[in-house]
mmCIF file of C-alpha atoms and ligand atoms in Angstrom:
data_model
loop_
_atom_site.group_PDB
_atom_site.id
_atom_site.type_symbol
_atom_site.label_atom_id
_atom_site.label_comp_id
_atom_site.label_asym_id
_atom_site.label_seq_id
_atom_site.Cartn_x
_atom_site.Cartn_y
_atom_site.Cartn_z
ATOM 1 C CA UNK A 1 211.000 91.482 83.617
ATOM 2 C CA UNK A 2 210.273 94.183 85.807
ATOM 3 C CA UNK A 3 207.628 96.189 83.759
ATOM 4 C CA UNK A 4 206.117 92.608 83.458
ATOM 5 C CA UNK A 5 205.351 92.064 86.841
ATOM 6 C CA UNK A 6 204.088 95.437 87.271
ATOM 7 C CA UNK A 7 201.224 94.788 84.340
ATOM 8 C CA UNK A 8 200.283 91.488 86.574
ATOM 9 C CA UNK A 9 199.869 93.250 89.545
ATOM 10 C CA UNK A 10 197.940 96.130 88.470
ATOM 11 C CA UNK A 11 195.716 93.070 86.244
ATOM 12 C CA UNK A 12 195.403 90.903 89.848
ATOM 13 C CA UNK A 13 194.402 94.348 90.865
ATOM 14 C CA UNK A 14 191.563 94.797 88.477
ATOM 15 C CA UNK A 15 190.306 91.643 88.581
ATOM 16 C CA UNK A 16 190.319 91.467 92.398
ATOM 17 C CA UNK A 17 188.743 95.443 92.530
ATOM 18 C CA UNK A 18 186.039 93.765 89.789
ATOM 19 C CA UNK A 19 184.766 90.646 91.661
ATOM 20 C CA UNK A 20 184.745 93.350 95.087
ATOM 21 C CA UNK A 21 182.362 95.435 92.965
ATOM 22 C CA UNK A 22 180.271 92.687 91.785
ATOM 23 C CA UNK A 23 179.491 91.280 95.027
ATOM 24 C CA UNK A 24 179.013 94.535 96.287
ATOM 25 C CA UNK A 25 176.759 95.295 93.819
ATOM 26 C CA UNK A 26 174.709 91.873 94.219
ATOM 27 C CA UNK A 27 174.901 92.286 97.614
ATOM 28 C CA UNK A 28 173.225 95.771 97.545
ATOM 29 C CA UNK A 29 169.955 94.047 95.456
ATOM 30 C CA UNK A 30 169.923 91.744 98.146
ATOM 31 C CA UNK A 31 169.389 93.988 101.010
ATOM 32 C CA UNK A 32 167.490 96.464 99.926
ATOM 33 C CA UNK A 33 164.919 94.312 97.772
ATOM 34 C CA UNK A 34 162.262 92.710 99.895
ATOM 35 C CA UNK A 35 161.520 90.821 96.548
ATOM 36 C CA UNK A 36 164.803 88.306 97.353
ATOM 37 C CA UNK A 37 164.072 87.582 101.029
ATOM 38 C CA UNK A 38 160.586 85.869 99.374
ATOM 39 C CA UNK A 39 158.083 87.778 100.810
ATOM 40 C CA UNK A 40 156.152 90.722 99.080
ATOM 41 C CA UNK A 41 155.548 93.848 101.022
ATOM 42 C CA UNK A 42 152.164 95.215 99.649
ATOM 43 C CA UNK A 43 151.094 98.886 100.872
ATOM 44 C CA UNK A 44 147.213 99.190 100.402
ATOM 45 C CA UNK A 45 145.151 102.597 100.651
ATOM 46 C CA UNK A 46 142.387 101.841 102.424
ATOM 47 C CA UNK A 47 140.055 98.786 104.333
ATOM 48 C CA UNK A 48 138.660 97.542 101.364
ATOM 49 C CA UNK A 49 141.400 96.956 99.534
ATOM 50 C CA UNK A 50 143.853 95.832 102.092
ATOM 51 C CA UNK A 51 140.714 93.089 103.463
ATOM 52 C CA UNK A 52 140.419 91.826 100.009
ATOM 53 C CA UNK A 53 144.303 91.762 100.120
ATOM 54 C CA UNK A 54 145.106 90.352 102.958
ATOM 55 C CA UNK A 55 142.585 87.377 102.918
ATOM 56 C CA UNK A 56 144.413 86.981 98.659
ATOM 57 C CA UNK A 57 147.691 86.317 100.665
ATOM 58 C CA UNK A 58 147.253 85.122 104.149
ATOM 59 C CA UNK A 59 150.739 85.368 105.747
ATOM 60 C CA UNK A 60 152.410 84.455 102.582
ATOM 61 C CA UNK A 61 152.889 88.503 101.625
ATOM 62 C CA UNK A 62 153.093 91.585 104.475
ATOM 63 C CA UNK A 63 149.996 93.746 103.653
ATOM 64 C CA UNK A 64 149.939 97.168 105.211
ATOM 65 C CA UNK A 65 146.757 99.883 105.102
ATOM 66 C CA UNK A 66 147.749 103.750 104.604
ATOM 67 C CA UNK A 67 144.650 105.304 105.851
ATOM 68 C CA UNK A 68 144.586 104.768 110.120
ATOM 69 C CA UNK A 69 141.751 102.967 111.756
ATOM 70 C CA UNK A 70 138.796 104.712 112.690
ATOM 71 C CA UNK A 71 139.619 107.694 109.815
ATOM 72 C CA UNK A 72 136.991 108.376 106.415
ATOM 73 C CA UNK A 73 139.350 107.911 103.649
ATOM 74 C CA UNK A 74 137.270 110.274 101.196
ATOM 75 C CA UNK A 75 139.749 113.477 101.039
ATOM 76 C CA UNK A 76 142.260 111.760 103.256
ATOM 77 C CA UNK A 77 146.395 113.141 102.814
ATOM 78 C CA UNK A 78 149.278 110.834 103.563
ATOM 79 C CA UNK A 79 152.194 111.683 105.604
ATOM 80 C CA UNK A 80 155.411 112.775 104.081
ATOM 81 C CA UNK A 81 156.686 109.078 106.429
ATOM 82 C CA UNK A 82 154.065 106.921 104.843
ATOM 83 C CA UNK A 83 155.178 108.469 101.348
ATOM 84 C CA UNK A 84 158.423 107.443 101.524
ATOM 85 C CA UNK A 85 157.638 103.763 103.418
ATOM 86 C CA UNK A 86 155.031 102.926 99.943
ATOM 87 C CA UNK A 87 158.501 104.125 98.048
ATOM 88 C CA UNK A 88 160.300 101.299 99.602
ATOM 89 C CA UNK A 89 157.657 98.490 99.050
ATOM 90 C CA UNK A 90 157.784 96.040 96.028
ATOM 91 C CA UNK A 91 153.547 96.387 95.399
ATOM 92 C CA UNK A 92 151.307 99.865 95.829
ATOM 93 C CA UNK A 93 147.381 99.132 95.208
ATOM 94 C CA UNK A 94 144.985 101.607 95.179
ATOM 95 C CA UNK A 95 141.416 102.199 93.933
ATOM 96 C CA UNK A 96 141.087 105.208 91.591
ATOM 97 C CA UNK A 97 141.848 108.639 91.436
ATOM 98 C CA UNK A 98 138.116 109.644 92.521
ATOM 99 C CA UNK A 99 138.999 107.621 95.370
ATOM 100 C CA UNK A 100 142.968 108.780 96.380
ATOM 101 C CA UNK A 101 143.746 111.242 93.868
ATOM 102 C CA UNK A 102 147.049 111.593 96.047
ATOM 103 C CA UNK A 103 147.773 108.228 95.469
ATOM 104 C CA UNK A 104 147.581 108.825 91.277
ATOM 105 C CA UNK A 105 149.985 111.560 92.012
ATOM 106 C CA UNK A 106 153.148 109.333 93.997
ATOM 107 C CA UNK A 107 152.802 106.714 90.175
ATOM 108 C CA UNK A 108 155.792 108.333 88.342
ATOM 109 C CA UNK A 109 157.883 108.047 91.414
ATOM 110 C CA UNK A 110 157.159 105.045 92.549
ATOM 111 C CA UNK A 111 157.220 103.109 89.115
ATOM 112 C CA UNK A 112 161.088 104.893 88.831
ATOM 113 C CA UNK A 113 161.755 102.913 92.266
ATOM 114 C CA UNK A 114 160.446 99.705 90.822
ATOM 115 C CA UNK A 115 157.331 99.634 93.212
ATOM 116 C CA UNK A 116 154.752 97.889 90.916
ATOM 117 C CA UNK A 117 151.329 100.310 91.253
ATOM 118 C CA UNK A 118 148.130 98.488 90.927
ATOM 119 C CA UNK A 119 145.298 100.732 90.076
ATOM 120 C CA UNK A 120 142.525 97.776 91.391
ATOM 121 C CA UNK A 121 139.720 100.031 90.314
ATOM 122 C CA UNK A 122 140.322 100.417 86.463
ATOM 123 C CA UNK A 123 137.625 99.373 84.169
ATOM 124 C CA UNK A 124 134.917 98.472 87.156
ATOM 125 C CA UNK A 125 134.848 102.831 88.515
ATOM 126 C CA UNK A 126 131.986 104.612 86.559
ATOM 127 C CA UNK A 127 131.043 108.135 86.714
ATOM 128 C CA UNK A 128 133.867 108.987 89.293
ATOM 129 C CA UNK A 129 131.554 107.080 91.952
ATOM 130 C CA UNK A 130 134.497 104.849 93.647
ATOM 131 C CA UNK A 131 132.278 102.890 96.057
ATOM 132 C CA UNK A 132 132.666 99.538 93.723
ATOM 133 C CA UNK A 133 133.368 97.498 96.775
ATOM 134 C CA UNK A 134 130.115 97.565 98.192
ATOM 135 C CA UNK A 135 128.576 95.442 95.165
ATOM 136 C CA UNK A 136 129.438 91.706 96.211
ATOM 137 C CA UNK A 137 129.903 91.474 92.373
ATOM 138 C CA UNK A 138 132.337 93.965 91.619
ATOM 139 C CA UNK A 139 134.301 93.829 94.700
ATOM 140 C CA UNK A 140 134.722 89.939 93.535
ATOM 141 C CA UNK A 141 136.339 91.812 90.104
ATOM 142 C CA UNK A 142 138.103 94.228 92.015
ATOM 143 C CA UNK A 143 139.718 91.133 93.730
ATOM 144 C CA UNK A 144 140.698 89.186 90.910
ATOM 145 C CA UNK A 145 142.758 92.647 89.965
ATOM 146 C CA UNK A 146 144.530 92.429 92.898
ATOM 147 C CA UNK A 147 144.949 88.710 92.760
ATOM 148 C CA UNK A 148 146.058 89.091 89.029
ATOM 149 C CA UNK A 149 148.733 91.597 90.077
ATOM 150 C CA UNK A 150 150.177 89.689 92.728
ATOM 151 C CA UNK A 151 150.401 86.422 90.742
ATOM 152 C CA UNK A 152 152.785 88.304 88.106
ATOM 153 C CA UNK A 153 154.642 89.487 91.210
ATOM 154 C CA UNK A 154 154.882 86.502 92.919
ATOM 155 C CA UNK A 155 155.006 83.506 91.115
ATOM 156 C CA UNK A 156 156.420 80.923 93.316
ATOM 157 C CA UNK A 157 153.352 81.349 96.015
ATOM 158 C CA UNK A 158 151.025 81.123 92.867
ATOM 159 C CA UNK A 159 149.242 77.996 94.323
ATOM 160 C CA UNK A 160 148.809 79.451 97.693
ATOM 161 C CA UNK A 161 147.387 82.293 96.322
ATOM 162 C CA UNK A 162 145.197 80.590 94.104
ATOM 163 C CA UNK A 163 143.652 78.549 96.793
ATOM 164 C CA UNK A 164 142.804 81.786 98.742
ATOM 165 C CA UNK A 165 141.827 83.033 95.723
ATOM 166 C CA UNK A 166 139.154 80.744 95.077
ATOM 167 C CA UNK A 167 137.907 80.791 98.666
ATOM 168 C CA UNK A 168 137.297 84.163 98.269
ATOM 169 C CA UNK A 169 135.513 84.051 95.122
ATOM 170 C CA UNK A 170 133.349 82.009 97.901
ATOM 171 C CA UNK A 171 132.558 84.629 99.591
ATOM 172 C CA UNK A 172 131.609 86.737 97.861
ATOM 173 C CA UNK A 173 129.029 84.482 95.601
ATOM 174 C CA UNK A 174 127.808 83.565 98.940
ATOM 175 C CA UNK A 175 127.396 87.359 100.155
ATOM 176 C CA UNK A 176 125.911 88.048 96.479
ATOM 177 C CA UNK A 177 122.900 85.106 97.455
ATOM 178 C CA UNK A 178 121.855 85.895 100.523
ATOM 179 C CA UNK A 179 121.961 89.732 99.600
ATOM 180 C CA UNK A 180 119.374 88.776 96.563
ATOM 181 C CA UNK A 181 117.324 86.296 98.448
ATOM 182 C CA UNK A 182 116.417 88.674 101.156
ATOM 183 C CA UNK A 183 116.234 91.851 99.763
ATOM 184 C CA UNK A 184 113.917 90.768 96.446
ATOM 185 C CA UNK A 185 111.185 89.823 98.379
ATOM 186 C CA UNK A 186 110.852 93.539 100.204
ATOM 187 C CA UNK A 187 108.264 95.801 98.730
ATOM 188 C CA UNK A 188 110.006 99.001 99.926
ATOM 189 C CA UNK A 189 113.478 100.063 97.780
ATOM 190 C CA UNK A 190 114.062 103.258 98.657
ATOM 191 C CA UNK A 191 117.222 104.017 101.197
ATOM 192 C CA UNK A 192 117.782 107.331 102.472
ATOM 193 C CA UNK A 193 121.808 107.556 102.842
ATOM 194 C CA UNK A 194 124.005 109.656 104.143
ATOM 195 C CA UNK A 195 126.783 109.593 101.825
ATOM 196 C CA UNK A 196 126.145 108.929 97.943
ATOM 197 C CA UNK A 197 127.651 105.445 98.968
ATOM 198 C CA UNK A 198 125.329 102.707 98.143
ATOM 199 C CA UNK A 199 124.576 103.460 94.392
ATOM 200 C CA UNK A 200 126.543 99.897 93.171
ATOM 201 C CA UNK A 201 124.429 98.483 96.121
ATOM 202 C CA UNK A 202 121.250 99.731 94.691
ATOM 203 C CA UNK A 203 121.777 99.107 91.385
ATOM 204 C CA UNK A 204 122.560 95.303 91.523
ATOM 205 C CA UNK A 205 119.696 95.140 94.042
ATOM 206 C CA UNK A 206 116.873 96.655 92.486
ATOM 207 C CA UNK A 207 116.788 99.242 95.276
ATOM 208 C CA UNK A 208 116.850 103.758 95.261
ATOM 209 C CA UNK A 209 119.205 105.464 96.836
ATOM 210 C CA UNK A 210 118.364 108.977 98.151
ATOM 211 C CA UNK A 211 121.907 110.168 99.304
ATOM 212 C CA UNK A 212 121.533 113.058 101.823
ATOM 213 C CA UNK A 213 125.644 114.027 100.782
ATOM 214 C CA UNK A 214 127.224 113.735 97.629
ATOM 215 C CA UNK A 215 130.390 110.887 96.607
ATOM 216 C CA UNK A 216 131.911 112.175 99.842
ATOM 217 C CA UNK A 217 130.879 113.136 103.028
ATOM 218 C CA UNK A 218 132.060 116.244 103.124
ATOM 219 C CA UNK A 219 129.765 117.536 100.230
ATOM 220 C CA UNK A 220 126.844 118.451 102.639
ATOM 221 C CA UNK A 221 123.761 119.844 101.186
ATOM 222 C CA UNK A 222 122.007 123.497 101.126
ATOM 223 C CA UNK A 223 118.920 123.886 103.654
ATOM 224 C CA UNK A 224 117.081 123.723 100.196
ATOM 225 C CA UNK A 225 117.843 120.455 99.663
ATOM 226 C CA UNK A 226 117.638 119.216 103.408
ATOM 227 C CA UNK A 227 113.886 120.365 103.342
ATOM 228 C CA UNK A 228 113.679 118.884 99.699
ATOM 229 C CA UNK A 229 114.835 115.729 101.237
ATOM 230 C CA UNK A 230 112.124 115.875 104.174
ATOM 231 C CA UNK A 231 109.233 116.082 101.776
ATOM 232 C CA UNK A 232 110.651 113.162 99.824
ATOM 233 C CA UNK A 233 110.865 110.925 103.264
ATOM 234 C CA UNK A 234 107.111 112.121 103.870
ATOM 235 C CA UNK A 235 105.762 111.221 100.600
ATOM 236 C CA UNK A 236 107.735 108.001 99.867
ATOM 237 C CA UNK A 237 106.817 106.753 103.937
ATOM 238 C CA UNK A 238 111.079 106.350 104.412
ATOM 239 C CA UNK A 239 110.998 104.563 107.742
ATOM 240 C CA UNK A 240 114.536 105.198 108.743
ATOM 241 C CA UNK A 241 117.371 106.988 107.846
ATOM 242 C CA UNK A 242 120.664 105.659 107.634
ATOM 243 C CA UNK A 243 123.701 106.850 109.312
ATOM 244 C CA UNK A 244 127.098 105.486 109.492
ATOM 245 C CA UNK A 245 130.016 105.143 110.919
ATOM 246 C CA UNK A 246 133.084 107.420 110.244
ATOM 247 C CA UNK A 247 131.568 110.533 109.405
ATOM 248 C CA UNK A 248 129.163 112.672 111.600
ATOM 249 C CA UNK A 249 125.732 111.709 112.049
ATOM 250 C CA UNK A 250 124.384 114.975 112.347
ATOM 251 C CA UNK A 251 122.661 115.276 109.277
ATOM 252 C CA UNK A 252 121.149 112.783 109.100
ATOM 253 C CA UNK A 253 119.919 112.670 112.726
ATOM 254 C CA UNK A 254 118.211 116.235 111.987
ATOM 255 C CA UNK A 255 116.997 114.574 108.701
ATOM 256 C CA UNK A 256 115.124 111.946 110.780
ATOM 257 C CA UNK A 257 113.961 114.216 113.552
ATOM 258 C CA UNK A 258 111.805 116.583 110.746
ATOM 259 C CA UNK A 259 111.142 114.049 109.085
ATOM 260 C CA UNK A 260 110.001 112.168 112.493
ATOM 261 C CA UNK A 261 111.219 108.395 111.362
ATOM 262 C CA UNK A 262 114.631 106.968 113.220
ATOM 263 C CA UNK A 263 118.281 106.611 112.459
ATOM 264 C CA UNK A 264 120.159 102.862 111.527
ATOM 265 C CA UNK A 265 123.667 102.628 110.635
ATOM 266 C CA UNK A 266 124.400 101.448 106.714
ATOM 267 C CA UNK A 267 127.918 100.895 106.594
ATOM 268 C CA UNK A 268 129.948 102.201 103.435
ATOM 269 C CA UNK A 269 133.083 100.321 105.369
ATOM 270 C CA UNK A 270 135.368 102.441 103.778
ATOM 271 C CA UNK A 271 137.780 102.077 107.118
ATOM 272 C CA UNK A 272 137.124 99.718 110.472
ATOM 273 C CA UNK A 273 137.369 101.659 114.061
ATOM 274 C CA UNK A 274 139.787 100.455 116.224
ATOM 275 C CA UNK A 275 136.373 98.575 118.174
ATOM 276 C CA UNK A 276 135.541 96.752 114.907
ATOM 277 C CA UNK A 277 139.311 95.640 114.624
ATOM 278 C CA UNK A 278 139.003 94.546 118.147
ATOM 279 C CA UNK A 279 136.133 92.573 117.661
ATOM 280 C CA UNK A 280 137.640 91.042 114.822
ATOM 281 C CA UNK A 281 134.556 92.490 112.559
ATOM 282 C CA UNK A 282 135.843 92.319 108.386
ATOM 283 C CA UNK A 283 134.088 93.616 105.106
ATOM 284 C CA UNK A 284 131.786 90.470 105.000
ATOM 285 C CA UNK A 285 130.594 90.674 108.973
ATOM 286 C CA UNK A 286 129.871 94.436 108.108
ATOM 287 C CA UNK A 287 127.919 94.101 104.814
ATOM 288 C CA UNK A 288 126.122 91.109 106.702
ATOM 289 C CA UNK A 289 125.385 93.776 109.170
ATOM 290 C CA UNK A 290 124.338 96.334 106.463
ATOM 291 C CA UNK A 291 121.806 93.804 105.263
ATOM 292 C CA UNK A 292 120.355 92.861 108.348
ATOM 293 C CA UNK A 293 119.806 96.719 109.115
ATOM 294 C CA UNK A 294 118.682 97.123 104.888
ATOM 295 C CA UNK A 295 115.904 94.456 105.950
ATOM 296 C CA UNK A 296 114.412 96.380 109.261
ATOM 297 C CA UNK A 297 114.278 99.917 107.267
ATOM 298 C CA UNK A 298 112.438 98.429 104.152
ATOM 299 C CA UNK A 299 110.184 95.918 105.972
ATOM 300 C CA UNK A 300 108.432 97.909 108.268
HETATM 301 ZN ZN1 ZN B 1 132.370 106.989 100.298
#
């Protein structure tokens, strides 16, 4: 009689110490998985991709940017903090390895804590040349990767995000008109950039790009190439030469004064400054700006 109540105790035991661990267990998921409270966290690299993001989810999904405002994301390093922060999100995106070859690096890590990566670039990058955003057209396909990858992620919101979605495809047909209505009627096509930016741009436009730099800023040319690049402005009649925002200007403002022809800004909106944010300025005010600026340099 005696053993036999022993063996139930030590059985309410283990059933009680089971149920205790189950719960505990459940209630673990449950507070550390954004994924249960309903809303995705989504860490982005860098303005493009967290514009074409954020306007995918409106305030259905958080959407956080890596690189800071007012900072070139070419060669750009994250912090050991923002490291582990993309470790505890449920979505990473990035563009390419050409792009954040850091970001390539954190994919074993982050797929071992569950953190669905989203390489938005794959199958649209050629020739290492990242800069797939500034073609209305393929920024629209870069979307849809994005869009795609949230969907699978998120299925309950599906219809919200399908709504944005489609408003966004929009956009971007829109920005794809008025970019070939007024640039095909310009007899001038050549574009002297700073960065080797714009060569999406150019392509799907019918224009030449003459990059004074190479993919990234930071590849700056020999004094060969600079006075290579003033004969070219000579003989072609180059108007204007474009700077932009986040890196220096001083090349090409020293391109333009030999050459004697002024400076514009051409955009590769590859981050916003903290003024841009401020006047609430996005990726489609910007490229409207670009092509507004693309008009004065080949029309005169
Ligand atoms: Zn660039």
């Amino acid at each position: 009689m005696k053993y036999k109540k022993t063996t139930y105790l030590l059985l309410c035991l283990l059933i009680v110490s089971m149920i205790f661990s189950f719960t505990a267990c459940s209630y673990k998921t449950r507070t550390e998985s954004p994924k249960a409270k309903g809303r995705l966290v989504i860490y982005t690299t860098f303005y493009p991709l967290y514009d074409f993001t954020k306007k995918i989810v409106q305030d259905t999904a958080d959407v956080k940017i890596i690189v800071p405002a007012g900072v070139e994301p070419h060669d750009f390093e994250p912090s050991l903090k923002q490291v582990a922060d993309i470790h505890e999100a449920d979505m990473f995106i990035y563009l390419d390895p050409c792009m954040e070859p850091w970001a390539e690096k954190l994919k074993d890590t982050l797929t071992q804590k569950e953190v669905i990566v989203v390489k938005a670039g794959a199958g649209i990058v050629q020739n290492n040349d990242p800069h797939i955003w500034l073609d209305p057209i393929l920024a629209k396909k870069l979307s849809h990767k994005i869009y795609d990858a949230i969907v699978m992620a998120d299925k309950d919101n599906k219809d919200v995000y399908e709504q944005n979605m489609a408003k966004l495809d929009d956009m971007f047909d829109e920005l794809d008109e008025v970019f070939k209505a007024e640039l095909s009627g310009l007899v001038a096509k050549d574009i002297v950039t700073t960065h080797d930016a714009f060569g999406y741009l150019a392509e799907r436009y019918g224009l030449n790009q003459i990059p004074i730099t190479g993919i990234s800023p930071q590849q700056e040319p020999s004094p060969k190439k600079m006075a290579e690049l003033v004969d070219i402005c000579k003989q072609k009649g180059i108007k204007y030469i474009f700077t932009e925002a986040l890196s220096s200007p001083k090349l090409s403002e020293s391109l333009a004064e030999e050459a004697g022809v002024k400076t514009l800004v051409l955009n590769p909106i590859g981050g916003l400054t903290q003024e841009q944010i401020k006047k609430g300025k996005d990726y489609f005010s910007l490229m409207r700006e670009n092509l507004e600026n693309l008009k004065i340099a080949l029309s005169e």
